[in-house]
Amino acid sequence: RDHSFLDGVASTTSLFLSTVESMVGHLPHERKSEWNVKNDGRRRTKQVYERMLWWVACMLAWKEAVQASNTVHVAMCPSQSQTQGMLVAVRSILEACNATDTTLHFHVITTNQSVPVLRRSLSCLAKTIPVNYSTYAVDPSKWPSDLSTRVRSKLLRGYGLEDPLNYARFFLDRMLPWKEMDFEKVFYIDTDCVVQTCIAPIYWKTLNGLDAVVAAAARRTRISKYAGIKLKHPKIIEWNQSHQHEINGSLVAFNAGVLLFNLKQWEEQHMLEDVLYWIAANSKGYVYEYGSNPPLILGLAGRVEYLAGAWNVDGLGHRRHMALQRIKTANVLHWTGVKKPWSSNAYPEYQKLWQHFRQVDCEHGG
């Protein structure tokens, strides 16, 4: 993609061969004559070498370009306390895609204070299994003050729903260098997940239309019965009167812990502004009950491409006795709830699925 690189290789080759020729000037007279006799042949050989090296450089550059264009980008937003979960999620994704030609790049977004620890942990993991990653520091205090609105449901307090980093996924188009790195999609995943199927196929086959902004695993629930969303709230009525994409009870709910974003569409359709609108509305009046999931559902207003439910089998942190077959066939296991897989109160039968990917020596920065 960058011809200056190829020209540089050719120039370096020419410089090397010219240097060899200049050394001939220091040879005895009889050796110079021998060189002059063979000079035409040597010049032809030089041209052949230049062309060969240029084509080798072309192939290397082509390979680099193909690899970059075939890279699957993954984003996570862990806090320092979620280091264990981040490492397990990363390792499970890498192992799930190990038998394929998939190149993965992980984008880890966290607070300024957590960057050094998470970076050391990923560097430690890279000694066991190759990991391409970038880390980004954010300052949530600079985000809108009403971002982490109070969780109204007493049953859901303690789930970590008020953690500002839960909202970082909404800013991915502004935090990730997707234009510079030439990619438009990013697979977002929470750190309390284990991936059992390679994500590459859905990454490439999904969100290739014009309207959908996000892909998510469909739930059996409609939003009329989800997260306490009040469909008759004046703000929702007002929205439906002024927007093309209508919010109604028939929209399918989804969990925002496993998402595929089209960052270009997210930016062009001003999705951040729409999501922040609902967060601000909820801080002033009860539109929905809790967390970062409802404002995303309301902001998207149906601009979603739905994946099979197996791409986000959640509830492992609060539902016991889940069907074994459902767990075995899950593409992504998700420990929503208070009983996280790294906690002492985790369900043992689920925890062992997570423990399989654990890298204990890297959990505290290596």
PDB file of N, CA and C in Angstrom, residues 282-341:
ATOM      1  N   ASN A 282     -33.316  10.001  31.394  1.00  0.00           N
ATOM      2  CA  ASN A 282     -33.578   9.119  32.539  1.00  0.00           C
ATOM      3  C   ASN A 282     -33.095   9.725  33.852  1.00  0.00           C
ATOM      4  N   SER A 283     -32.069  10.563  33.764  1.00  0.00           N
ATOM      5  CA  SER A 283     -31.576  11.197  34.994  1.00  0.00           C
ATOM      6  C   SER A 283     -32.556  12.250  35.514  1.00  0.00           C
ATOM      7  N   LYS A 284     -33.424  12.723  34.621  1.00  0.00           N
ATOM      8  CA  LYS A 284     -34.401  13.746  35.010  1.00  0.00           C
ATOM      9  C   LYS A 284     -35.777  13.157  35.316  1.00  0.00           C
ATOM     10  N   GLY A 285     -36.063  12.001  34.731  1.00  0.00           N
ATOM     11  CA  GLY A 285     -37.355  11.347  34.949  1.00  0.00           C
ATOM     12  C   GLY A 285     -37.254   9.879  34.593  1.00  0.00           C
ATOM     13  N   TYR A 286     -38.049   9.074  35.220  1.00  0.00           N
ATOM     14  CA  TYR A 286     -37.978   7.620  35.110  1.00  0.00           C
ATOM     15  C   TYR A 286     -38.420   7.147  33.716  1.00  0.00           C
ATOM     16  N   VAL A 287     -37.434   6.879  32.831  1.00  0.00           N
ATOM     17  CA  VAL A 287     -37.735   6.319  31.512  1.00  0.00           C
ATOM     18  C   VAL A 287     -37.478   4.810  31.523  1.00  0.00           C
ATOM     19  N   TYR A 288     -36.425   4.403  32.226  1.00  0.00           N
ATOM     20  CA  TYR A 288     -36.079   2.983  32.363  1.00  0.00           C
ATOM     21  C   TYR A 288     -35.477   2.766  33.745  1.00  0.00           C
ATOM     22  N   GLU A 289     -35.270   1.519  34.091  1.00  0.00           N
ATOM     23  CA  GLU A 289     -34.949   1.192  35.472  1.00  0.00           C
ATOM     24  C   GLU A 289     -33.464   1.191  35.816  1.00  0.00           C
ATOM     25  N   TYR A 290     -32.610   0.712  34.922  1.00  0.00           N
ATOM     26  CA  TYR A 290     -31.216   0.519  35.343  1.00  0.00           C
ATOM     27  C   TYR A 290     -30.247   0.438  34.175  1.00  0.00           C
ATOM     28  N   GLY A 291     -28.985   0.752  34.460  1.00  0.00           N
ATOM     29  CA  GLY A 291     -27.833   0.392  33.653  1.00  0.00           C
ATOM     30  C   GLY A 291     -27.641   1.053  32.310  1.00  0.00           C
ATOM     31  N   SER A 292     -26.632   0.518  31.585  1.00  0.00           N
ATOM     32  CA  SER A 292     -26.234   1.056  30.285  1.00  0.00           C
ATOM     33  C   SER A 292     -26.940   0.369  29.124  1.00  0.00           C
ATOM     34  N   ASN A 293     -27.663  -0.705  29.390  1.00  0.00           N
ATOM     35  CA  ASN A 293     -28.332  -1.444  28.316  1.00  0.00           C
ATOM     36  C   ASN A 293     -29.554  -0.707  27.737  1.00  0.00           C
ATOM     37  N   PRO A 294     -30.492  -0.222  28.586  1.00  0.00           N
ATOM     38  CA  PRO A 294     -31.692   0.437  28.048  1.00  0.00           C
ATOM     39  C   PRO A 294     -31.415   1.659  27.168  1.00  0.00           C
ATOM     40  N   PRO A 295     -30.481   2.566  27.545  1.00  0.00           N
ATOM     41  CA  PRO A 295     -30.279   3.719  26.653  1.00  0.00           C
ATOM     42  C   PRO A 295     -29.747   3.328  25.280  1.00  0.00           C
ATOM     43  N   LEU A 296     -28.990   2.218  25.219  1.00  0.00           N
ATOM     44  CA  LEU A 296     -28.512   1.737  23.922  1.00  0.00           C
ATOM     45  C   LEU A 296     -29.673   1.204  23.094  1.00  0.00           C
ATOM     46  N   ILE A 297     -30.543   0.423  23.732  1.00  0.00           N
ATOM     47  CA  ILE A 297     -31.719  -0.118  23.032  1.00  0.00           C
ATOM     48  C   ILE A 297     -32.608   1.017  22.524  1.00  0.00           C
ATOM     49  N   LEU A 298     -32.832   2.019  23.368  1.00  0.00           N
ATOM     50  CA  LEU A 298     -33.686   3.146  22.974  1.00  0.00           C
ATOM     51  C   LEU A 298     -33.020   3.990  21.892  1.00  0.00           C
ATOM     52  N   GLY A 299     -31.719   4.226  22.023  1.00  0.00           N
ATOM     53  CA  GLY A 299     -31.013   5.039  21.037  1.00  0.00           C
ATOM     54  C   GLY A 299     -30.974   4.389  19.665  1.00  0.00           C
ATOM     55  N   LEU A 300     -30.775   3.083  19.645  1.00  0.00           N
ATOM     56  CA  LEU A 300     -30.737   2.367  18.367  1.00  0.00           C
ATOM     57  C   LEU A 300     -32.111   2.311  17.709  1.00  0.00           C
ATOM     58  N   ALA A 301     -33.138   2.190  18.523  1.00  0.00           N
ATOM     59  CA  ALA A 301     -34.526   2.172  18.023  1.00  0.00           C
ATOM     60  C   ALA A 301     -34.701   1.206  16.852  1.00  0.00           C
ATOM     61  N   GLY A 302     -34.178   0.003  17.024  1.00  0.00           N
ATOM     62  CA  GLY A 302     -34.384  -1.028  16.008  1.00  0.00           C
ATOM     63  C   GLY A 302     -33.292  -1.148  14.968  1.00  0.00           C
ATOM     64  N   ARG A 303     -32.299  -0.276  14.989  1.00  0.00           N
ATOM     65  CA  ARG A 303     -31.217  -0.363  13.993  1.00  0.00           C
ATOM     66  C   ARG A 303     -30.207  -1.434  14.411  1.00  0.00           C
ATOM     67  N   VAL A 304     -30.704  -2.644  14.535  1.00  0.00           N
ATOM     68  CA  VAL A 304     -29.937  -3.774  15.067  1.00  0.00           C
ATOM     69  C   VAL A 304     -30.048  -4.954  14.116  1.00  0.00           C
ATOM     70  N   GLU A 305     -28.944  -5.634  13.900  1.00  0.00           N
ATOM     71  CA  GLU A 305     -28.970  -6.918  13.196  1.00  0.00           C
ATOM     72  C   GLU A 305     -28.871  -7.993  14.272  1.00  0.00           C
ATOM     73  N   TYR A 306     -29.870  -8.851  14.344  1.00  0.00           N
ATOM     74  CA  TYR A 306     -29.942  -9.804  15.445  1.00  0.00           C
ATOM     75  C   TYR A 306     -29.184 -11.091  15.122  1.00  0.00           C
ATOM     76  N   LEU A 307     -28.395 -11.519  16.106  1.00  0.00           N
ATOM     77  CA  LEU A 307     -27.649 -12.767  16.017  1.00  0.00           C
ATOM     78  C   LEU A 307     -28.410 -13.855  16.769  1.00  0.00           C
ATOM     79  N   ALA A 308     -28.027 -15.090  16.535  1.00  0.00           N
ATOM     80  CA  ALA A 308     -28.622 -16.207  17.274  1.00  0.00           C
ATOM     81  C   ALA A 308     -28.329 -16.042  18.763  1.00  0.00           C
ATOM     82  N   GLY A 309     -29.257 -16.496  19.595  1.00  0.00           N
ATOM     83  CA  GLY A 309     -29.102 -16.360  21.040  1.00  0.00           C
ATOM     84  C   GLY A 309     -27.845 -17.009  21.592  1.00  0.00           C
ATOM     85  N   ALA A 310     -27.298 -17.981  20.867  1.00  0.00           N
ATOM     86  CA  ALA A 310     -26.082 -18.671  21.322  1.00  0.00           C
ATOM     87  C   ALA A 310     -24.880 -17.747  21.405  1.00  0.00           C
ATOM     88  N   TRP A 311     -24.964 -16.582  20.771  1.00  0.00           N
ATOM     89  CA  TRP A 311     -23.849 -15.636  20.816  1.00  0.00           C
ATOM     90  C   TRP A 311     -23.813 -14.821  22.110  1.00  0.00           C
ATOM     91  N   ASN A 312     -24.767 -15.035  22.982  1.00  0.00           N
ATOM     92  CA  ASN A 312     -24.706 -14.396  24.299  1.00  0.00           C
ATOM     93  C   ASN A 312     -25.611 -15.170  25.252  1.00  0.00           C
ATOM     94  N   VAL A 313     -25.092 -16.295  25.732  1.00  0.00           N
ATOM     95  CA  VAL A 313     -25.827 -17.102  26.713  1.00  0.00           C
ATOM     96  C   VAL A 313     -25.476 -16.539  28.081  1.00  0.00           C
ATOM     97  N   ASP A 314     -26.323 -15.670  28.584  1.00  0.00           N
ATOM     98  CA  ASP A 314     -26.013 -14.954  29.827  1.00  0.00           C
ATOM     99  C   ASP A 314     -26.761 -15.550  31.008  1.00  0.00           C
ATOM    100  N   GLY A 315     -26.530 -14.950  32.171  1.00  0.00           N
ATOM    101  CA  GLY A 315     -27.208 -15.407  33.383  1.00  0.00           C
ATOM    102  C   GLY A 315     -26.414 -16.382  34.220  1.00  0.00           C
ATOM    103  N   LEU A 316     -25.154 -16.681  33.836  1.00  0.00           N
ATOM    104  CA  LEU A 316     -24.372 -17.655  34.598  1.00  0.00           C
ATOM    105  C   LEU A 316     -23.963 -17.124  35.968  1.00  0.00           C
ATOM    106  N   GLY A 317     -24.226 -15.851  36.211  1.00  0.00           N
ATOM    107  CA  GLY A 317     -23.926 -15.273  37.513  1.00  0.00           C
ATOM    108  C   GLY A 317     -25.146 -15.118  38.393  1.00  0.00           C
ATOM    109  N   HIS A 318     -26.300 -15.612  37.928  1.00  0.00           N
ATOM    110  CA  HIS A 318     -27.488 -15.524  38.792  1.00  0.00           C
ATOM    111  C   HIS A 318     -28.526 -16.608  38.495  1.00  0.00           C
ATOM    112  N   ARG A 319     -28.304 -17.421  37.462  1.00  0.00           N
ATOM    113  CA  ARG A 319     -29.256 -18.499  37.169  1.00  0.00           C
ATOM    114  C   ARG A 319     -28.566 -19.842  37.335  1.00  0.00           C
ATOM    115  N   ARG A 320     -29.067 -20.644  38.235  1.00  0.00           N
ATOM    116  CA  ARG A 320     -28.494 -21.972  38.429  1.00  0.00           C
ATOM    117  C   ARG A 320     -29.295 -23.010  37.637  1.00  0.00           C
ATOM    118  N   HIS A 321     -28.678 -24.171  37.439  1.00  0.00           N
ATOM    119  CA  HIS A 321     -29.334 -25.300  36.772  1.00  0.00           C
ATOM    120  C   HIS A 321     -29.703 -24.975  35.316  1.00  0.00           C
ATOM    121  N   MET A 322     -28.818 -24.265  34.639  1.00  0.00           N
ATOM    122  CA  MET A 322     -29.025 -24.025  33.215  1.00  0.00           C
ATOM    123  C   MET A 322     -28.801 -25.332  32.452  1.00  0.00           C
ATOM    124  N   ALA A 323     -29.540 -25.556  31.396  1.00  0.00           N
ATOM    125  CA  ALA A 323     -29.439 -26.796  30.636  1.00  0.00           C
ATOM    126  C   ALA A 323     -28.022 -27.005  30.117  1.00  0.00           C
ATOM    127  N   LEU A 324     -27.472 -28.176  30.356  1.00  0.00           N
ATOM    128  CA  LEU A 324     -26.106 -28.491  29.944  1.00  0.00           C
ATOM    129  C   LEU A 324     -25.921 -28.354  28.441  1.00  0.00           C
ATOM    130  N   GLN A 325     -26.934 -28.765  27.676  1.00  0.00           N
ATOM    131  CA  GLN A 325     -26.844 -28.674  26.225  1.00  0.00           C
ATOM    132  C   GLN A 325     -26.734 -27.224  25.765  1.00  0.00           C
ATOM    133  N   ARG A 326     -27.431 -26.332  26.454  1.00  0.00           N
ATOM    134  CA  ARG A 326     -27.369 -24.912  26.099  1.00  0.00           C
ATOM    135  C   ARG A 326     -25.973 -24.352  26.350  1.00  0.00           C
ATOM    136  N   ILE A 327     -25.351 -24.792  27.413  1.00  0.00           N
ATOM    137  CA  ILE A 327     -24.000 -24.342  27.729  1.00  0.00           C
ATOM    138  C   ILE A 327     -22.998 -24.883  26.711  1.00  0.00           C
ATOM    139  N   LYS A 328     -23.155 -26.165  26.354  1.00  0.00           N
ATOM    140  CA  LYS A 328     -22.230 -26.798  25.404  1.00  0.00           C
ATOM    141  C   LYS A 328     -22.301 -26.150  24.029  1.00  0.00           C
ATOM    142  N   THR A 329     -23.490 -25.765  23.608  1.00  0.00           N
ATOM    143  CA  THR A 329     -23.669 -25.214  22.262  1.00  0.00           C
ATOM    144  C   THR A 329     -23.538 -23.692  22.216  1.00  0.00           C
ATOM    145  N   ALA A 330     -23.265 -23.072  23.354  1.00  0.00           N
ATOM    146  CA  ALA A 330     -23.132 -21.611  23.402  1.00  0.00           C
ATOM    147  C   ALA A 330     -21.876 -21.163  22.665  1.00  0.00           C
ATOM    148  N   ASN A 331     -21.997 -20.103  21.904  1.00  0.00           N
ATOM    149  CA  ASN A 331     -20.825 -19.482  21.287  1.00  0.00           C
ATOM    150  C   ASN A 331     -20.106 -18.592  22.291  1.00  0.00           C
ATOM    151  N   VAL A 332     -20.901 -17.911  23.128  1.00  0.00           N
ATOM    152  CA  VAL A 332     -20.345 -17.057  24.184  1.00  0.00           C
ATOM    153  C   VAL A 332     -21.100 -17.323  25.478  1.00  0.00           C
ATOM    154  N   LEU A 333     -20.362 -17.602  26.547  1.00  0.00           N
ATOM    155  CA  LEU A 333     -20.928 -17.730  27.890  1.00  0.00           C
ATOM    156  C   LEU A 333     -20.716 -16.410  28.619  1.00  0.00           C
ATOM    157  N   HIS A 334     -21.758 -15.941  29.309  1.00  0.00           N
ATOM    158  CA  HIS A 334     -21.703 -14.605  29.899  1.00  0.00           C
ATOM    159  C   HIS A 334     -22.215 -14.656  31.342  1.00  0.00           C
ATOM    160  N   TRP A 335     -21.340 -14.261  32.284  1.00  0.00           N
ATOM    161  CA  TRP A 335     -21.665 -14.320  33.710  1.00  0.00           C
ATOM    162  C   TRP A 335     -22.343 -13.033  34.169  1.00  0.00           C
ATOM    163  N   THR A 336     -23.488 -12.694  33.580  1.00  0.00           N
ATOM    164  CA  THR A 336     -24.246 -11.561  34.116  1.00  0.00           C
ATOM    165  C   THR A 336     -24.742 -11.940  35.509  1.00  0.00           C
ATOM    166  N   GLY A 337     -24.799 -10.939  36.387  1.00  0.00           N
ATOM    167  CA  GLY A 337     -25.204 -11.217  37.765  1.00  0.00           C
ATOM    168  C   GLY A 337     -24.071 -10.951  38.734  1.00  0.00           C
ATOM    169  N   VAL A 338     -24.322 -11.161  40.019  1.00  0.00           N
ATOM    170  CA  VAL A 338     -23.327 -10.847  41.049  1.00  0.00           C
ATOM    171  C   VAL A 338     -22.320 -11.966  41.260  1.00  0.00           C
ATOM    172  N   LYS A 339     -22.639 -13.174  40.841  1.00  0.00           N
ATOM    173  CA  LYS A 339     -21.741 -14.314  41.074  1.00  0.00           C
ATOM    174  C   LYS A 339     -20.772 -14.456  39.894  1.00  0.00           C
ATOM    175  N   LYS A 340     -19.819 -13.532  39.837  1.00  0.00           N
ATOM    176  CA  LYS A 340     -18.844 -13.525  38.749  1.00  0.00           C
ATOM    177  C   LYS A 340     -17.949 -14.762  38.842  1.00  0.00           C
ATOM    178  N   PRO A 341     -17.407 -15.213  37.727  1.00  0.00           N
ATOM    179  CA  PRO A 341     -16.629 -16.464  37.746  1.00  0.00           C
ATOM    180  C   PRO A 341     -15.371 -16.395  38.581  1.00  0.00           C
TER     181      PRO A 341
END
